[in-house]
Amino acid sequence: MKIIRAENAGFCFGVDKAVKSAFNLNAEEIKGNIYTIGELIHNQQVIDALEKKGIKVLDSYDTLKEGDCVIIRAHGVGENVYEELNKRGVKIIDATCPYVKRIHQIVRKKSEEGYDIVIFGDPKHPEVIGINGWCKGNALIITDESQVEELSPGNNKVAVVAQTTSKGAKYDKICELLKKKFAFVLKFDTICSATVRRQTEAHELSRKVDAMIVIGGRNSSNTQKLYQICKENCSETYLVENKDELPLFKKNVNTIGITAGASTPESVIKEVIFHMQDMMNGHE
């Protein structure tokens, strides 16, 4: 049995930056408590390690006091959150992914210029909620083509951005449909280049193998999309969060592909691969 690992698997630049920002923080220099707004990344092992370091997820702004420290995660937050934190006099460590930061700037600028903002993405995802917070929560959030079909045509100026982990082909379709509805549609390419490489590689790898393993959190948007892409090409595709969730492979499985979401630590990927090798050796 042969294991083929995708080159672009595991932490992306933005997540790596956020995790290092948290773990390199010198707690002795902070007068109060250290919090993150929401889970720093979609990985329980990392969250557990942060808790051991004394970094907790913020439950309410009301618990904050002057001298506390708040880490803004890679997903980013809306403009109102910065205002709230500054009002309370806390130290802010901004670990927002630079790709997401760019979307914030686009949305704010275009909104001020009189454009209606359309976001292609999951309305419940923290990244999308944060982006919407830079146009005062007035964006139209689209998840699929049918929502565009239902819109009434208009002479509006529309600026369109996508959640960084979106599927490119679907984003292109959404934008083409929007152009038929509105007089002027300005599309911004905001899908993260690392996401594009990861998804393209997963697509190609899943077409060549007998089984595919996608490693990552089930609540991770980019991991779910990797799973969907692989499943379309390879029926024997499995989403696992760690080595203990690996399936028993069928005897006719000779090649297994491995990819991993942007929030999956290298240590977890290696554990899964080592465990698969042990399973193969035991089988033989």
PDB file of C-alpha atoms in Angstrom:
ATOM      1  CA  MET A   1       0.000   0.000   0.000  1.00  0.00           C
ATOM      2  CA  LYS A   2       1.334   3.425  -0.981  1.00  0.00           C
ATOM      3  CA  ILE A   3       0.681   6.699   0.872  1.00  0.00           C
ATOM      4  CA  ILE A   4       0.847   9.951  -1.121  1.00  0.00           C
ATOM      5  CA  ARG A   5       0.798  13.185   0.852  1.00  0.00           C
ATOM      6  CA  ALA A   6      -0.274  16.456  -0.763  1.00  0.00           C
ATOM      7  CA  GLU A   7       2.450  19.107  -0.630  1.00  0.00           C
ATOM      8  CA  ASN A   8       0.030  21.846   0.436  1.00  0.00           C
ATOM      9  CA  ALA A   9      -1.395  20.215   3.548  1.00  0.00           C
ATOM     10  CA  GLY A  10      -1.654  21.670   7.044  1.00  0.00           C
ATOM     11  CA  PHE A  11      -1.188  25.160   8.472  1.00  0.00           C
ATOM     12  CA  CYS A  12      -1.571  28.028   6.021  1.00  0.00           C
ATOM     13  CA  PHE A  13       0.377  31.275   6.469  1.00  0.00           C
ATOM     14  CA  GLY A  14      -2.454  33.056   8.290  1.00  0.00           C
ATOM     15  CA  VAL A  15      -3.103  30.260  10.790  1.00  0.00           C
ATOM     16  CA  ASP A  16       0.623  29.739  11.382  1.00  0.00           C
ATOM     17  CA  LYS A  17       0.977  33.464  12.138  1.00  0.00           C
ATOM     18  CA  ALA A  18      -1.975  33.401  14.564  1.00  0.00           C
ATOM     19  CA  VAL A  19      -0.739  30.314  16.424  1.00  0.00           C
ATOM     20  CA  LYS A  20       2.808  31.695  16.753  1.00  0.00           C
ATOM     21  CA  SER A  21       1.403  35.039  17.982  1.00  0.00           C
ATOM     22  CA  ALA A  22      -0.377  33.202  20.802  1.00  0.00           C
ATOM     23  CA  PHE A  23       2.343  30.736  21.798  1.00  0.00           C
ATOM     24  CA  ASN A  24       5.166  33.304  21.623  1.00  0.00           C
ATOM     25  CA  LEU A  25       3.281  35.668  23.911  1.00  0.00           C
ATOM     26  CA  ASN A  26       5.135  36.347  27.138  1.00  0.00           C
ATOM     27  CA  ALA A  27       2.427  35.968  29.773  1.00  0.00           C
ATOM     28  CA  GLU A  28       4.638  37.646  32.395  1.00  0.00           C
ATOM     29  CA  GLU A  29       4.460  40.923  30.459  1.00  0.00           C
ATOM     30  CA  ILE A  30       0.636  40.903  30.572  1.00  0.00           C
ATOM     31  CA  LYS A  31      -0.880  42.427  33.709  1.00  0.00           C
ATOM     32  CA  GLY A  32      -4.259  40.726  33.380  1.00  0.00           C
ATOM     33  CA  ASN A  33      -5.847  37.716  31.701  1.00  0.00           C
ATOM     34  CA  ILE A  34      -5.238  36.622  28.101  1.00  0.00           C
ATOM     35  CA  TYR A  35      -8.190  35.822  25.843  1.00  0.00           C
ATOM     36  CA  THR A  36      -8.943  34.942  22.245  1.00  0.00           C
ATOM     37  CA  ILE A  37     -12.117  36.078  20.501  1.00  0.00           C
ATOM     38  CA  GLY A  38     -13.576  32.709  19.579  1.00  0.00           C
ATOM     39  CA  GLU A  39     -11.372  29.630  19.185  1.00  0.00           C
ATOM     40  CA  LEU A  40      -8.028  30.673  17.717  1.00  0.00           C
ATOM     41  CA  ILE A  41      -8.169  27.879  15.119  1.00  0.00           C
ATOM     42  CA  HIS A  42     -10.414  24.870  14.465  1.00  0.00           C
ATOM     43  CA  ASN A  43      -8.201  22.341  16.226  1.00  0.00           C
ATOM     44  CA  GLN A  44      -8.930  20.998  19.682  1.00  0.00           C
ATOM     45  CA  GLN A  45      -5.322  20.032  20.473  1.00  0.00           C
ATOM     46  CA  VAL A  46      -4.165  23.597  19.864  1.00  0.00           C
ATOM     47  CA  ILE A  47      -7.070  24.989  21.936  1.00  0.00           C
ATOM     48  CA  ASP A  48      -6.170  22.626  24.815  1.00  0.00           C
ATOM     49  CA  ALA A  49      -2.500  23.667  24.627  1.00  0.00           C
ATOM     50  CA  LEU A  50      -3.491  27.350  24.756  1.00  0.00           C
ATOM     51  CA  GLU A  51      -5.664  26.741  27.822  1.00  0.00           C
ATOM     52  CA  LYS A  52      -2.680  25.138  29.575  1.00  0.00           C
ATOM     53  CA  LYS A  53      -0.764  28.329  28.799  1.00  0.00           C
ATOM     54  CA  GLY A  54      -3.578  30.300  30.445  1.00  0.00           C
ATOM     55  CA  ILE A  55      -5.135  31.619  27.222  1.00  0.00           C
ATOM     56  CA  LYS A  56      -8.921  31.331  27.332  1.00  0.00           C
ATOM     57  CA  VAL A  57     -11.745  31.955  24.877  1.00  0.00           C
ATOM     58  CA  LEU A  58     -13.546  35.217  25.719  1.00  0.00           C
ATOM     59  CA  ASP A  59     -17.144  34.636  26.839  1.00  0.00           C
ATOM     60  CA  SER A  60     -18.251  38.249  27.167  1.00  0.00           C
ATOM     61  CA  TYR A  61     -16.762  41.737  26.756  1.00  0.00           C
ATOM     62  CA  ASP A  62     -18.113  42.464  30.229  1.00  0.00           C
ATOM     63  CA  THR A  63     -15.465  40.192  31.765  1.00  0.00           C
ATOM     64  CA  LEU A  64     -12.652  42.340  30.320  1.00  0.00           C
ATOM     65  CA  LYS A  65     -10.752  44.779  32.479  1.00  0.00           C
ATOM     66  CA  GLU A  66      -7.912  47.198  31.826  1.00  0.00           C
ATOM     67  CA  GLY A  67      -4.603  45.322  31.548  1.00  0.00           C
ATOM     68  CA  ASP A  68      -6.122  42.222  29.943  1.00  0.00           C
ATOM     69  CA  CYS A  69      -4.877  41.047  26.550  1.00  0.00           C
ATOM     70  CA  VAL A  70      -7.078  39.958  23.634  1.00  0.00           C
ATOM     71  CA  ILE A  71      -5.839  38.008  20.614  1.00  0.00           C
ATOM     72  CA  ILE A  72      -7.842  38.512  17.423  1.00  0.00           C
ATOM     73  CA  ARG A  73      -7.747  35.232  15.507  1.00  0.00           C
ATOM     74  CA  ALA A  74      -6.910  34.659  11.841  1.00  0.00           C
ATOM     75  CA  HIS A  75     -10.607  34.864  10.836  1.00  0.00           C
ATOM     76  CA  GLY A  76     -10.680  38.547  11.773  1.00  0.00           C
ATOM     77  CA  VAL A  77     -13.457  40.612  13.357  1.00  0.00           C
ATOM     78  CA  GLY A  78     -15.677  43.550  12.488  1.00  0.00           C
ATOM     79  CA  GLU A  79     -14.784  47.210  13.043  1.00  0.00           C
ATOM     80  CA  ASN A  80     -17.137  47.415  16.031  1.00  0.00           C
ATOM     81  CA  VAL A  81     -15.103  44.778  17.905  1.00  0.00           C
ATOM     82  CA  TYR A  82     -11.950  46.929  17.737  1.00  0.00           C
ATOM     83  CA  GLU A  83     -13.988  49.861  19.035  1.00  0.00           C
ATOM     84  CA  GLU A  84     -15.312  47.747  21.910  1.00  0.00           C
ATOM     85  CA  LEU A  85     -11.836  46.505  22.865  1.00  0.00           C
ATOM     86  CA  ASN A  86     -10.236  49.950  22.665  1.00  0.00           C
ATOM     87  CA  LYS A  87     -13.024  51.351  24.838  1.00  0.00           C
ATOM     88  CA  ARG A  88     -12.136  48.832  27.536  1.00  0.00           C
ATOM     89  CA  GLY A  89      -8.405  49.642  27.453  1.00  0.00           C
ATOM     90  CA  VAL A  90      -7.114  46.131  26.742  1.00  0.00           C
ATOM     91  CA  LYS A  91      -3.963  45.189  24.859  1.00  0.00           C
ATOM     92  CA  ILE A  92      -4.827  43.902  21.364  1.00  0.00           C
ATOM     93  CA  ILE A  93      -2.733  41.363  19.488  1.00  0.00           C
ATOM     94  CA  ASP A  94      -4.107  41.342  15.966  1.00  0.00           C
ATOM     95  CA  ALA A  95      -3.471  37.963  14.312  1.00  0.00           C
ATOM     96  CA  THR A  96      -5.970  38.523  11.483  1.00  0.00           C
ATOM     97  CA  CYS A  97      -4.817  36.779   8.301  1.00  0.00           C
ATOM     98  CA  PRO A  98      -3.402  39.380   5.849  1.00  0.00           C
ATOM     99  CA  TYR A  99      -5.683  38.007   3.100  1.00  0.00           C
ATOM    100  CA  VAL A 100      -8.715  38.633   5.335  1.00  0.00           C
ATOM    101  CA  LYS A 101      -7.399  42.089   6.299  1.00  0.00           C
ATOM    102  CA  ARG A 102      -7.319  42.979   2.592  1.00  0.00           C
ATOM    103  CA  ILE A 103     -11.012  42.048   2.268  1.00  0.00           C
ATOM    104  CA  HIS A 104     -11.843  44.296   5.237  1.00  0.00           C
ATOM    105  CA  GLN A 105     -10.128  47.208   3.478  1.00  0.00           C
ATOM    106  CA  ILE A 106     -11.924  46.521   0.172  1.00  0.00           C
ATOM    107  CA  VAL A 107     -15.349  46.277   1.816  1.00  0.00           C
ATOM    108  CA  ARG A 108     -14.869  49.420   3.892  1.00  0.00           C
ATOM    109  CA  LYS A 109     -13.593  51.485   0.922  1.00  0.00           C
ATOM    110  CA  LYS A 110     -16.208  50.309  -1.577  1.00  0.00           C
ATOM    111  CA  SER A 111     -19.024  50.714   0.926  1.00  0.00           C
ATOM    112  CA  GLU A 112     -17.927  54.307   1.543  1.00  0.00           C
ATOM    113  CA  GLU A 113     -17.878  54.842  -2.261  1.00  0.00           C
ATOM    114  CA  GLY A 114     -21.546  53.885  -2.461  1.00  0.00           C
ATOM    115  CA  TYR A 115     -21.271  50.289  -3.613  1.00  0.00           C
ATOM    116  CA  ASP A 116     -23.621  47.601  -2.343  1.00  0.00           C
ATOM    117  CA  ILE A 117     -21.484  44.821  -0.872  1.00  0.00           C
ATOM    118  CA  VAL A 118     -22.066  41.153  -1.701  1.00  0.00           C
ATOM    119  CA  ILE A 119     -20.157  38.474   0.201  1.00  0.00           C
ATOM    120  CA  PHE A 120     -20.023  34.927  -1.149  1.00  0.00           C
ATOM    121  CA  GLY A 121     -19.646  32.659   1.879  1.00  0.00           C
ATOM    122  CA  ASP A 122     -21.216  31.098   4.942  1.00  0.00           C
ATOM    123  CA  PRO A 123     -23.207  33.750   6.866  1.00  0.00           C
ATOM    124  CA  LYS A 124     -22.535  31.928  10.162  1.00  0.00           C
ATOM    125  CA  HIS A 125     -18.773  31.696   9.646  1.00  0.00           C
ATOM    126  CA  PRO A 126     -16.712  34.099  11.819  1.00  0.00           C
ATOM    127  CA  GLU A 127     -14.698  35.299   8.821  1.00  0.00           C
ATOM    128  CA  VAL A 128     -17.856  36.335   6.949  1.00  0.00           C
ATOM    129  CA  ILE A 129     -19.361  37.936  10.070  1.00  0.00           C
ATOM    130  CA  GLY A 130     -16.134  39.906  10.483  1.00  0.00           C
ATOM    131  CA  ILE A 131     -16.087  41.038   6.833  1.00  0.00           C
ATOM    132  CA  ASN A 132     -19.706  42.184   7.098  1.00  0.00           C
ATOM    133  CA  GLY A 133     -18.669  44.241  10.105  1.00  0.00           C
ATOM    134  CA  TRP A 134     -16.642  46.546   7.831  1.00  0.00           C
ATOM    135  CA  CYS A 135     -19.726  47.743   5.939  1.00  0.00           C
ATOM    136  CA  LYS A 136     -21.858  48.218   9.077  1.00  0.00           C
ATOM    137  CA  GLY A 137     -23.457  44.769   8.662  1.00  0.00           C
ATOM    138  CA  ASN A 138     -25.246  45.794   5.457  1.00  0.00           C
ATOM    139  CA  ALA A 139     -23.740  43.212   3.064  1.00  0.00           C
ATOM    140  CA  LEU A 140     -25.851  40.742   1.129  1.00  0.00           C
ATOM    141  CA  ILE A 141     -24.433  37.300   1.927  1.00  0.00           C
ATOM    142  CA  ILE A 142     -24.836  34.691  -0.818  1.00  0.00           C
ATOM    143  CA  THR A 143     -24.268  30.968  -0.397  1.00  0.00           C
ATOM    144  CA  ASP A 144     -25.521  29.579  -3.718  1.00  0.00           C
ATOM    145  CA  GLU A 145     -26.756  30.425  -7.207  1.00  0.00           C
ATOM    146  CA  SER A 146     -30.467  30.148  -6.371  1.00  0.00           C
ATOM    147  CA  GLN A 147     -30.227  33.175  -4.060  1.00  0.00           C
ATOM    148  CA  VAL A 148     -28.903  35.296  -6.944  1.00  0.00           C
ATOM    149  CA  GLU A 149     -31.708  34.113  -9.229  1.00  0.00           C
ATOM    150  CA  GLU A 150     -34.254  35.383  -6.676  1.00  0.00           C
ATOM    151  CA  LEU A 151     -32.806  38.921  -6.615  1.00  0.00           C
ATOM    152  CA  SER A 152     -34.628  41.747  -8.363  1.00  0.00           C
ATOM    153  CA  PRO A 153     -32.604  43.416 -11.156  1.00  0.00           C
ATOM    154  CA  GLY A 154     -31.325  46.923 -10.427  1.00  0.00           C
ATOM    155  CA  ASN A 155     -29.002  49.732 -11.449  1.00  0.00           C
ATOM    156  CA  ASN A 156     -26.937  49.307  -8.299  1.00  0.00           C
ATOM    157  CA  LYS A 157     -23.142  49.385  -8.201  1.00  0.00           C
ATOM    158  CA  VAL A 158     -22.132  46.089  -6.602  1.00  0.00           C
ATOM    159  CA  ALA A 159     -18.748  45.034  -5.163  1.00  0.00           C
ATOM    160  CA  VAL A 160     -18.345  41.285  -4.651  1.00  0.00           C
ATOM    161  CA  VAL A 161     -15.892  39.509  -2.350  1.00  0.00           C
ATOM    162  CA  ALA A 162     -15.572  35.861  -1.349  1.00  0.00           C
ATOM    163  CA  GLN A 163     -14.744  34.111   1.894  1.00  0.00           C
ATOM    164  CA  THR A 164     -11.056  33.171   1.567  1.00  0.00           C
ATOM    165  CA  THR A 165     -11.753  29.423   1.688  1.00  0.00           C
ATOM    166  CA  SER A 166     -14.451  29.439  -1.022  1.00  0.00           C
ATOM    167  CA  LYS A 167     -14.464  27.165  -4.075  1.00  0.00           C
ATOM    168  CA  GLY A 168     -13.288  29.243  -7.037  1.00  0.00           C
ATOM    169  CA  ALA A 169     -15.563  27.700  -9.679  1.00  0.00           C
ATOM    170  CA  LYS A 170     -18.684  28.425  -7.638  1.00  0.00           C
ATOM    171  CA  TYR A 171     -17.563  32.000  -6.936  1.00  0.00           C
ATOM    172  CA  ASP A 172     -17.115  32.578 -10.683  1.00  0.00           C
ATOM    173  CA  LYS A 173     -20.663  31.315 -11.358  1.00  0.00           C
ATOM    174  CA  ILE A 174     -22.118  33.558  -8.653  1.00  0.00           C
ATOM    175  CA  CYS A 175     -20.381  36.605 -10.143  1.00  0.00           C
ATOM    176  CA  GLU A 176     -21.572  35.820 -13.679  1.00  0.00           C
ATOM    177  CA  LEU A 177     -25.162  35.610 -12.422  1.00  0.00           C
ATOM    178  CA  LEU A 178     -24.788  38.883 -10.505  1.00  0.00           C
ATOM    179  CA  LYS A 179     -23.613  40.611 -13.706  1.00  0.00           C
ATOM    180  CA  LYS A 180     -26.931  39.693 -15.325  1.00  0.00           C
ATOM    181  CA  LYS A 181     -28.843  41.260 -12.420  1.00  0.00           C
ATOM    182  CA  PHE A 182     -27.010  44.523 -11.815  1.00  0.00           C
ATOM    183  CA  ALA A 183     -25.718  47.359 -13.973  1.00  0.00           C
ATOM    184  CA  PHE A 184     -22.152  47.355 -12.647  1.00  0.00           C
ATOM    185  CA  VAL A 185     -20.527  44.465 -10.788  1.00  0.00           C
ATOM    186  CA  LEU A 186     -16.971  44.745  -9.485  1.00  0.00           C
ATOM    187  CA  LYS A 187     -15.493  41.336  -8.597  1.00  0.00           C
ATOM    188  CA  PHE A 188     -12.506  41.034  -6.275  1.00  0.00           C
ATOM    189  CA  ASP A 189     -10.369  37.882  -6.242  1.00  0.00           C
ATOM    190  CA  THR A 190     -10.239  37.309  -2.516  1.00  0.00           C
ATOM    191  CA  ILE A 191      -9.933  33.524  -2.346  1.00  0.00           C
ATOM    192  CA  CYS A 192      -6.632  32.793  -0.607  1.00  0.00           C
ATOM    193  CA  SER A 193      -3.894  31.589  -2.991  1.00  0.00           C
ATOM    194  CA  ALA A 194      -2.951  28.862  -0.492  1.00  0.00           C
ATOM    195  CA  THR A 195      -6.577  27.685  -0.553  1.00  0.00           C
ATOM    196  CA  VAL A 196      -6.539  27.570  -4.357  1.00  0.00           C
ATOM    197  CA  ARG A 197      -3.321  25.514  -4.377  1.00  0.00           C
ATOM    198  CA  ARG A 198      -4.613  23.195  -1.646  1.00  0.00           C
ATOM    199  CA  GLN A 199      -7.959  22.604  -3.398  1.00  0.00           C
ATOM    200  CA  THR A 200      -6.365  22.126  -6.849  1.00  0.00           C
ATOM    201  CA  GLU A 201      -3.882  19.622  -5.456  1.00  0.00           C
ATOM    202  CA  ALA A 202      -6.609  17.751  -3.539  1.00  0.00           C
ATOM    203  CA  HIS A 203      -8.694  17.578  -6.730  1.00  0.00           C
ATOM    204  CA  GLU A 204      -5.809  16.135  -8.750  1.00  0.00           C
ATOM    205  CA  LEU A 205      -4.616  13.724  -6.047  1.00  0.00           C
ATOM    206  CA  SER A 206      -8.106  12.357  -5.316  1.00  0.00           C
ATOM    207  CA  ARG A 207      -8.467  11.362  -8.984  1.00  0.00           C
ATOM    208  CA  LYS A 208      -5.340   9.175  -8.835  1.00  0.00           C
ATOM    209  CA  VAL A 209      -5.809   7.204  -5.606  1.00  0.00           C
ATOM    210  CA  ASP A 210      -8.030   4.380  -4.337  1.00  0.00           C
ATOM    211  CA  ALA A 211      -8.808   6.138  -1.049  1.00  0.00           C
ATOM    212  CA  MET A 212      -8.428   9.663   0.297  1.00  0.00           C
ATOM    213  CA  ILE A 213      -7.915  10.889   3.866  1.00  0.00           C
ATOM    214  CA  VAL A 214      -8.718  14.521   4.701  1.00  0.00           C
ATOM    215  CA  ILE A 215      -7.370  15.532   8.130  1.00  0.00           C
ATOM    216  CA  GLY A 216      -8.976  18.445   9.953  1.00  0.00           C
ATOM    217  CA  GLY A 217     -11.712  19.721  12.227  1.00  0.00           C
ATOM    218  CA  ARG A 218     -15.294  18.970  11.231  1.00  0.00           C
ATOM    219  CA  ASN A 219     -16.235  22.574  12.005  1.00  0.00           C
ATOM    220  CA  SER A 220     -13.490  23.899   9.709  1.00  0.00           C
ATOM    221  CA  SER A 221     -14.836  25.472   6.515  1.00  0.00           C
ATOM    222  CA  ASN A 222     -11.735  24.834   4.411  1.00  0.00           C
ATOM    223  CA  THR A 223     -11.473  21.213   5.610  1.00  0.00           C
ATOM    224  CA  GLN A 224     -15.111  20.562   4.684  1.00  0.00           C
ATOM    225  CA  LYS A 225     -14.518  21.963   1.193  1.00  0.00           C
ATOM    226  CA  LEU A 226     -11.448  19.738   0.755  1.00  0.00           C
ATOM    227  CA  TYR A 227     -13.578  16.765   1.769  1.00  0.00           C
ATOM    228  CA  GLN A 228     -16.291  17.705  -0.768  1.00  0.00           C
ATOM    229  CA  ILE A 229     -13.733  18.112  -3.576  1.00  0.00           C
ATOM    230  CA  CYS A 230     -12.089  14.764  -2.838  1.00  0.00           C
ATOM    231  CA  LYS A 231     -15.417  12.946  -2.400  1.00  0.00           C
ATOM    232  CA  GLU A 232     -16.505  14.054  -5.889  1.00  0.00           C
ATOM    233  CA  ASN A 233     -13.525  12.192  -7.374  1.00  0.00           C
ATOM    234  CA  CYS A 234     -12.974   9.368  -4.903  1.00  0.00           C
ATOM    235  CA  SER A 235     -15.889   7.583  -3.223  1.00  0.00           C
ATOM    236  CA  GLU A 236     -13.538   6.200  -0.546  1.00  0.00           C
ATOM    237  CA  THR A 237     -12.891   9.619   1.006  1.00  0.00           C
ATOM    238  CA  TYR A 238     -12.781   9.969   4.791  1.00  0.00           C
ATOM    239  CA  LEU A 239     -12.624  13.040   7.030  1.00  0.00           C
ATOM    240  CA  VAL A 240     -10.717  12.383  10.265  1.00  0.00           C
ATOM    241  CA  GLU A 241      -9.686  14.701  13.073  1.00  0.00           C
ATOM    242  CA  ASN A 242      -6.924  12.422  14.379  1.00  0.00           C
ATOM    243  CA  LYS A 243      -5.321   8.978  14.009  1.00  0.00           C
ATOM    244  CA  ASP A 244      -7.983   7.287  16.162  1.00  0.00           C
ATOM    245  CA  GLU A 245     -10.659   7.998  13.528  1.00  0.00           C
ATOM    246  CA  LEU A 246      -8.868   6.250  10.655  1.00  0.00           C
ATOM    247  CA  PRO A 247     -11.043   3.640   8.926  1.00  0.00           C
ATOM    248  CA  LEU A 248     -10.125   0.059   8.096  1.00  0.00           C
ATOM    249  CA  PHE A 249      -9.269   0.119   4.414  1.00  0.00           C
ATOM    250  CA  LYS A 250     -10.586  -2.415   1.929  1.00  0.00           C
ATOM    251  CA  LYS A 251      -8.159  -4.996   0.554  1.00  0.00           C
ATOM    252  CA  ASN A 252      -8.317  -3.529  -2.954  1.00  0.00           C
ATOM    253  CA  VAL A 253      -7.006  -0.163  -1.729  1.00  0.00           C
ATOM    254  CA  ASN A 254      -3.428   0.138  -2.991  1.00  0.00           C
ATOM    255  CA  THR A 255      -2.857   3.899  -2.936  1.00  0.00           C
ATOM    256  CA  ILE A 256      -4.061   6.376  -0.320  1.00  0.00           C
ATOM    257  CA  GLY A 257      -3.888  10.147  -0.690  1.00  0.00           C
ATOM    258  CA  ILE A 258      -3.598  12.498   2.272  1.00  0.00           C
ATOM    259  CA  THR A 259      -4.418  16.167   2.546  1.00  0.00           C
ATOM    260  CA  ALA A 260      -5.191  18.383   5.534  1.00  0.00           C
ATOM    261  CA  GLY A 261      -7.045  21.572   6.353  1.00  0.00           C
ATOM    262  CA  ALA A 262      -5.377  24.908   7.071  1.00  0.00           C
ATOM    263  CA  SER A 263      -5.928  24.497  10.835  1.00  0.00           C
ATOM    264  CA  THR A 264      -4.340  21.044  11.081  1.00  0.00           C
ATOM    265  CA  PRO A 265      -0.965  21.001  12.903  1.00  0.00           C
ATOM    266  CA  GLU A 266       1.958  19.135  11.336  1.00  0.00           C
ATOM    267  CA  SER A 267       2.137  16.907  14.429  1.00  0.00           C
ATOM    268  CA  VAL A 268      -1.409  15.610  13.777  1.00  0.00           C
ATOM    269  CA  ILE A 269      -0.658  14.918  10.101  1.00  0.00           C
ATOM    270  CA  LYS A 270       2.482  12.954  11.030  1.00  0.00           C
ATOM    271  CA  GLU A 271       0.612  10.974  13.710  1.00  0.00           C
ATOM    272  CA  VAL A 272      -2.001   9.945  11.131  1.00  0.00           C
ATOM    273  CA  ILE A 273       0.645   8.896   8.597  1.00  0.00           C
ATOM    274  CA  PHE A 274       2.667   6.934  11.177  1.00  0.00           C
ATOM    275  CA  HIS A 275      -0.485   5.195  12.383  1.00  0.00           C
ATOM    276  CA  MET A 276      -1.431   4.294   8.795  1.00  0.00           C
ATOM    277  CA  GLN A 277       2.022   2.832   8.257  1.00  0.00           C
ATOM    278  CA  ASP A 278       1.615   0.767  11.431  1.00  0.00           C
ATOM    279  CA  MET A 279      -1.793  -0.428  10.197  1.00  0.00           C
ATOM    280  CA  MET A 280      -0.282  -1.423   6.847  1.00  0.00           C
ATOM    281  CA  ASN A 281       2.614  -3.276   8.482  1.00  0.00           C
ATOM    282  CA  GLY A 282       0.221  -5.050  10.811  1.00  0.00           C
ATOM    283  CA  HIS A 283      -1.998  -6.002   7.872  1.00  0.00           C
ATOM    284  CA  GLU A 284       0.950  -7.458   5.992  1.00  0.00           C
TER     285      GLU A 284
END
